[in-house]
């Protein structure tokens, strides 16, 4: 019987962590290593679909699946626990369910919202971060609509939704709201003219990094659905009553019972607390995805930072990159365990498509600009592809986005 | 062409008002009278089904139907407006849409919650009064469940629901909660052990007026679904954090994000403001259902008070009595308009069944005690009967309670 099998611990069952584990069980034999996966929930969720669950256009159960359904349970020890800290010197992880020691660690703990120090956002704004926050936001919006007609004096702020950020998540959420709001108006006997959806973006453009033609298309489409844009406008403060925008003395209050912060993410604070050199929780990893000073620790996904050398700027954290990193990490761990050389990670950006609700989208795929139904179809292919990568055709059939009739 | 047709104005399209109007168009010819129906909404709702809409076990659209679908629009002038006041001397009604003068008035404005002066109930407690309040309550409860897992420190009061009153409405609502709570727990990944449902009743018994055997059955059934009863316990105050029960210094606070007041109703305040002699908004009407001092005004339903002479106490305000009153008023109006003698109203109490959720109930029908599935079946017959009375078999098919398979 083999002794002293190396212990591989993977933290997080998001896109990166889950891909690492599913590929690892294919790369390594039973006797090569002990593999442990730690995750807060017993399910994986599709982070890139949460804007739909948050708006209420797709049920949250459609955005998640049981981890046990996609991992090989005879090969992977799954621990449902919250990671509390990493002790890289002692090579230990402290979880809510006890300590785990490791020989190799994969940190794939994902992102948390970045509020840039704006007062009140943490207290009063909703976020599109996980299943819990998504369904809370969905229900919060619905309660505002349900309450509107119970009040003798109508309060327009009940029907005012502010979305902070016109980046990828903000735009996709607005697209879903465009479809959801008419449903809510019908459900609660509300005239849609009484509803306001306001998107506030501090940057000089929506969808930074997108082609101007696609940005125009997206904004026109959303304006047609009733969205008002305030581009180049900073949120100064979020309060229990709404937001304050503007600069210095030239400020304006927008009363809104619903403020959604969708303007940015940062790496997990556990990465910072562990003492890895980082920028906002993201660690600039070596080409083989290890921490430069800790060659037993891989960091991938939203907690990793890799540079796009063509433009000398970091790649944005995406599911696409996290999954590709997971594949590389699995290969590199196999090389460390069984011998061999580690490969360098090179992202293969197949495309980026932002949906504008169920039937429209904008983006680039395989080098081609897309908008309208073609982009929407491509978006669904991308969504289904991530299911396929982790769970094969069975998972696509179970959770995929398509209609049979 | 006939001139000076008498003007009949009916206020409210609840059970009583709608029955009056539908019967009146059969009793009177086109040239006999002008008939006007005034109602706040363009729909009628089944007040006796609202506990289901409030719990979320039956969609609110199943509990309402369009008024135009059940009245003869060529015969009845429907005015969607809120009644603001009645001037019985000038024989006028002031509505949000202008004034209406009448020769004969039927007041069927229904009930409002009676809070008996308990502090905080109006501000903080929910009620099961109408479509708006029902769906607000449904969404409020759902948001508490949706929020529970988003909070790092779990707050048990999010999952604590206090129902004030173990009378008919309170018990029926508890029955629905018994079915709804397991669904909510599944939807939001909550252990049902974390949920508390507490029913507080000041009277010495639940379901006053019911047979003790049936009361036992109902309480045991609900306790089995997780309901805690505090019978003979008065709510002293309702606050933003829950309720305070007890007397003088011997008080206890029960923290709860949801407090539902289901312990009583009173007549509409418009009846009081109009100067009719009344007790809590209910007018003790003559046998022919007119106001003793105003023989051009009929008052029916929850705003009327009639005495059960067998026990020398008022009949409780029920849909059953309101509908029977509507039939009598239609006949008596026809007699006033065309000549003839007015008949005296005599309630024909066919039974009283309180549901305990979809599959159980307790009550008495045609003099026989019922519990379990038989009572539940009888309850559905009663519910369907009120649809039949107003809208015939078509309405039963459209909105009735039955399963085809």
Coordinates of N, CA and C in Angstrom, one line a residue, chain A residues 43 59-61 64 132-133 135-136 138-140 142-143 146-147 149-150 186-189, chain B residues 43 59-61 64 132-133 135-136 138-140 142-143 146-147 149-150 186-189:
Chain A
X43 N -23.3 23.1 -3.4 CA -23.6 23.3 -4.8 C -22.6 24.2 -5.4
X59 N -35.0 30.9 -12.6 CA -35.0 30.5 -11.2 C -33.6 30.2 -10.7
X60 N -33.3 30.5 -9.5 CA -31.9 30.3 -9.0 C -31.5 28.8 -9.0
X61 N -32.5 27.9 -8.9 CA -32.1 26.5 -9.0 C -31.6 26.1 -10.4
X64 N -27.6 26.6 -10.5 CA -26.7 25.8 -9.6 C -26.9 24.3 -9.8
X132 N -27.5 33.3 -2.7 CA -28.2 34.0 -1.6 C -28.5 35.4 -1.9
X133 N -27.5 36.1 -2.4 CA -27.7 37.6 -2.7 C -28.6 37.8 -3.9
X135 N -31.2 35.8 -4.9 CA -32.6 35.6 -4.6 C -33.1 36.6 -3.6
X136 N -32.3 37.1 -2.8 CA -32.7 38.2 -1.9 C -33.0 39.4 -2.7
X138 N -33.9 39.6 -5.9 CA -35.2 39.3 -6.6 C -36.4 39.5 -5.7
X139 N -36.4 39.0 -4.5 CA -37.5 39.1 -3.6 C -37.7 40.6 -3.1
X140 N -36.5 41.3 -2.9 CA -36.6 42.7 -2.5 C -37.4 43.5 -3.5
X142 N -39.4 42.5 -5.8 CA -40.8 42.1 -5.9 C -41.6 42.7 -4.8
X143 N -41.1 42.7 -3.6 CA -41.8 43.3 -2.4 C -42.1 44.7 -2.7
X146 N -45.0 44.8 -4.8 CA -46.2 44.3 -4.1 C -46.7 45.4 -3.1
X147 N -45.8 46.2 -2.6 CA -46.2 47.2 -1.6 C -46.7 48.5 -2.2
X149 N -49.0 49.5 -4.2 CA -50.4 49.8 -4.2 C -51.1 49.7 -2.9
X150 N -50.3 49.2 -1.9 CA -50.9 49.2 -0.5 C -50.9 50.5 0.2
X186 N -47.6 43.8 -14.4 CA -48.8 43.1 -14.7 C -49.2 42.3 -13.4
X187 N -48.3 41.8 -12.7 CA -48.5 41.0 -11.5 C -49.1 41.9 -10.4
X188 N -48.7 43.1 -10.3 CA -49.1 44.0 -9.2 C -49.9 45.2 -9.6
X189 N -50.5 45.1 -10.8 CA -51.4 46.2 -11.3 C -50.8 47.6 -11.3
Chain B
X43 N -62.0 44.9 -10.3 CA -62.2 43.5 -10.0 C -62.9 43.3 -8.7
X59 N -52.4 31.7 -6.1 CA -52.1 33.0 -6.7 C -53.2 34.0 -6.6
X60 N -52.9 35.3 -6.3 CA -54.0 36.3 -6.1 C -54.9 36.4 -7.3
X61 N -54.4 36.1 -8.5 CA -55.3 36.3 -9.7 C -56.4 35.2 -9.7
X64 N -59.6 36.6 -7.8 CA -60.3 37.8 -8.2 C -60.8 37.6 -9.6
X132 N -54.3 43.7 -2.5 CA -53.0 44.4 -2.3 C -52.3 44.0 -1.0
X133 N -53.1 43.9 0.1 CA -52.4 43.5 1.4 C -52.0 42.1 1.4
X135 N -51.0 40.1 -1.2 CA -49.7 39.9 -2.0 C -48.5 40.6 -1.4
X136 N -48.8 41.7 -0.7 CA -47.7 42.3 0.0 C -47.2 41.4 1.2
X138 N -47.5 38.1 1.4 CA -46.9 36.9 0.7 C -45.4 37.3 0.4
X139 N -45.2 38.5 -0.2 CA -43.9 38.8 -0.6 C -43.0 39.2 0.6
X140 N -43.6 39.8 1.6 CA -42.8 40.1 2.8 C -42.3 38.9 3.4
X142 N -41.8 36.0 2.0 CA -40.8 35.4 1.2 C -39.4 36.1 1.2
X143 N -39.5 37.4 1.3 CA -38.2 38.2 1.4 C -37.5 37.8 2.7
X146 N -35.8 34.7 2.1 CA -34.7 34.9 1.1 C -33.5 35.6 1.7
X147 N -33.8 36.4 2.7 CA -32.7 37.2 3.4 C -31.9 36.4 4.4
X149 N -30.3 33.6 4.8 CA -29.0 33.0 4.6 C -28.0 34.0 4.0
X150 N -28.4 35.3 3.8 CA -27.5 36.3 3.3 C -26.8 36.9 4.5
X186 N -37.5 24.8 1.4 CA -36.8 24.2 0.3 C -36.2 25.2 -0.7
X187 N -37.0 26.2 -1.0 CA -36.6 27.3 -1.9 C -35.4 28.0 -1.5
X188 N -35.3 28.2 -0.2 CA -34.2 29.1 0.3 C -33.2 28.3 1.2
X189 N -33.1 27.0 1.1 CA -32.1 26.2 1.8 C -32.1 26.5 3.3

